[in-house]
Amino acid sequence: QVQLVESGGRLAQAGGSLTLSCTASKGSFSQAAVGWFRQAPAKEREFVAVIGWRGVSKYFADSVKGRFTISRDNAQNTVTLQMNSLEPEDTAVYYCARAKRTFFSNNDYSAPLMYDAWGQGTQVTVST
């Protein structure tokens, strides 16, 4: 079973940038789409972004579109979420997840049930 490890979360200022990484410590996700979700206190987990296995198809939540980008390096088994123009509303625990598909062609990429392996999360806190 693949194990996913997120890193890069920390305290950042509004308007700043952060880079989150997701690495497969066991197994591989090179043949799967990989997504990022986040969960703020007292809120449900929400979709942030997803990237197809070839790194071509990418989808973003409206709340992060134009500010976040996603990329992957299959040789390194790593997916990166670049977060720019941070807002206090971005404060949450960020999780990466391996999808059950190689890529998505419709909007079910935002459903947590479409993912079968999750990391433990990394905390992102954005201060004003």
CSV table of C-alpha atoms in Angstrom, one decimal:
chain,number,residue,atom,x,y,z
A,1,GLN,CA,0.0,0.0,0.0
A,2,VAL,CA,1.4,3.4,-1.0
A,3,GLN,CA,2.2,5.8,1.9
A,4,LEU,CA,2.0,9.5,1.2
A,5,VAL,CA,3.9,12.1,3.1
A,6,GLU,CA,3.2,15.9,2.9
A,7,SER,CA,5.7,18.5,3.8
A,8,GLY,CA,6.2,22.3,3.6
A,9,GLY,CA,3.4,23.6,5.7
A,10,ARG,CA,4.2,26.4,8.1
A,11,LEU,CA,3.2,29.9,9.2
A,12,ALA,CA,3.1,32.4,6.4
A,13,GLN,CA,2.0,36.0,5.9
A,14,ALA,CA,-1.0,37.0,3.8
A,15,GLY,CA,0.3,37.7,0.3
A,16,GLY,CA,3.2,35.4,0.6
A,17,SER,CA,3.9,32.0,-0.9
A,18,LEU,CA,4.4,28.4,0.2
A,19,THR,CA,5.4,25.2,-1.5
A,20,LEU,CA,3.8,22.0,-0.4
A,21,SER,CA,5.2,18.6,-1.4
A,22,CYS,CA,3.7,15.2,-1.4
A,23,THR,CA,6.0,12.2,-1.7
A,24,ALA,CA,5.2,8.5,-1.9
A,25,SER,CA,7.4,7.0,0.8
A,26,LYS,CA,6.3,3.5,0.0
A,27,GLY,CA,5.0,2.4,-3.4
A,28,SER,CA,4.3,4.8,-6.2
A,29,PHE,CA,1.6,7.0,-7.5
A,30,SER,CA,3.1,7.6,-10.9
A,31,GLN,CA,0.2,5.8,-12.6
A,32,ALA,CA,-2.5,7.8,-10.7
A,33,ALA,CA,-3.8,11.2,-10.5
A,34,VAL,CA,-2.9,13.0,-7.3
A,35,GLY,CA,-5.0,15.5,-5.5
A,36,TRP,CA,-4.7,18.0,-2.7
A,37,PHE,CA,-7.5,18.7,-0.2
A,38,ARG,CA,-7.6,20.9,2.9
A,39,GLN,CA,-9.6,21.0,6.1
A,40,ALA,CA,-10.0,24.0,8.3
A,41,PRO,CA,-11.1,23.8,11.9
A,42,ALA,CA,-14.8,22.9,12.2
A,43,LYS,CA,-15.1,22.6,8.4
A,44,GLU,CA,-15.4,19.7,6.0
A,45,ARG,CA,-12.5,18.6,3.9
A,46,GLU,CA,-12.5,20.4,0.6
A,47,PHE,CA,-10.9,19.8,-2.7
A,48,VAL,CA,-8.0,22.1,-3.7
A,49,ALA,CA,-6.4,20.8,-6.9
A,50,VAL,CA,-5.7,17.6,-8.8
A,51,ILE,CA,-3.2,16.6,-11.5
A,52,GLY,CA,-3.4,13.7,-13.9
A,53,TRP,CA,-0.7,11.0,-14.1
A,54,ARG,CA,1.0,12.6,-17.0
A,55,GLY,CA,0.9,16.1,-15.5
A,56,VAL,CA,-1.3,17.4,-18.3
A,57,SER,CA,-4.8,17.6,-16.9
A,58,LYS,CA,-5.1,19.9,-13.9
A,59,TYR,CA,-8.2,21.2,-12.0
A,60,PHE,CA,-8.4,23.7,-9.2
A,61,ALA,CA,-11.1,24.8,-6.8
A,62,ASP,CA,-12.5,28.2,-7.7
A,63,SER,CA,-11.2,29.6,-4.4
A,64,VAL,CA,-7.5,28.9,-5.4
A,65,LYS,CA,-7.7,29.3,-9.2
A,66,GLY,CA,-5.1,31.7,-10.4
A,67,ARG,CA,-3.2,31.6,-7.1
A,68,PHE,CA,-2.2,27.9,-6.8
A,69,THR,CA,-0.4,25.7,-9.3
A,70,ILE,CA,0.2,21.9,-9.2
A,71,SER,CA,3.0,19.9,-10.8
A,72,ARG,CA,4.5,16.5,-10.5
A,73,ASP,CA,7.8,14.6,-11.0
A,74,ASN,CA,7.0,10.9,-11.5
A,75,ALA,CA,10.7,10.0,-11.4
A,76,GLN,CA,10.9,11.4,-7.9
A,77,ASN,CA,7.3,10.3,-6.9
A,78,THR,CA,6.6,13.8,-5.9
A,79,VAL,CA,3.6,16.2,-6.4
A,80,THR,CA,4.1,19.9,-5.6
A,81,LEU,CA,1.4,22.4,-4.7
A,82,GLN,CA,2.7,26.0,-5.2
A,83,MET,CA,0.6,28.4,-3.2
A,84,ASN,CA,0.9,32.1,-4.1
A,85,SER,CA,-1.0,35.2,-2.9
A,86,LEU,CA,-1.9,33.5,0.3
A,87,GLU,CA,-5.0,34.5,2.2
A,88,PRO,CA,-6.0,33.9,5.8
A,89,GLU,CA,-8.8,31.7,4.4
A,90,ASP,CA,-6.2,29.3,3.1
A,91,THR,CA,-5.4,28.3,6.7
A,92,ALA,CA,-6.0,24.6,7.0
A,93,VAL,CA,-4.4,21.2,7.2
A,94,TYR,CA,-3.5,20.2,3.7
A,95,TYR,CA,-3.7,16.6,2.6
A,96,CYS,CA,-2.5,14.9,-0.6
A,97,ALA,CA,-4.3,11.8,-1.9
A,98,ARG,CA,-3.8,9.3,-4.6
A,99,ALA,CA,-6.8,9.0,-7.0
A,100,LYS,CA,-8.4,5.8,-8.1
A,101,ARG,CA,-7.9,7.0,-11.7
A,102,THR,CA,-5.1,8.1,-13.9
A,103,PHE,CA,-6.9,11.3,-14.8
A,104,PHE,CA,-10.3,12.9,-14.5
A,105,SER,CA,-12.5,14.1,-17.3
A,106,ASN,CA,-15.4,15.3,-15.3
A,107,ASN,CA,-15.8,17.0,-12.0
A,108,ASP,CA,-15.9,14.0,-9.7
A,109,TYR,CA,-12.2,14.8,-9.0
A,110,SER,CA,-13.5,16.8,-6.1
A,111,ALA,CA,-15.0,13.9,-4.3
A,112,PRO,CA,-12.9,12.4,-1.5
A,113,LEU,CA,-14.3,8.9,-2.3
A,114,MET,CA,-12.4,9.0,-5.6
A,115,TYR,CA,-9.1,8.7,-3.7
A,116,ASP,CA,-7.8,5.6,-2.0
A,117,ALA,CA,-4.7,6.7,-0.2
A,118,TRP,CA,-4.1,9.8,2.0
A,119,GLY,CA,-1.3,11.4,3.8
A,120,GLN,CA,-1.3,12.6,7.4
A,121,GLY,CA,-1.5,16.3,6.4
A,122,THR,CA,0.6,19.4,6.9
A,123,GLN,CA,-0.5,22.5,8.6
A,124,VAL,CA,-0.7,25.8,6.8
A,125,THR,CA,-1.4,28.9,8.7
A,126,VAL,CA,-1.7,32.3,7.0
A,127,SER,CA,-1.6,35.4,9.2
A,128,THR,CA,-2.8,38.9,8.4
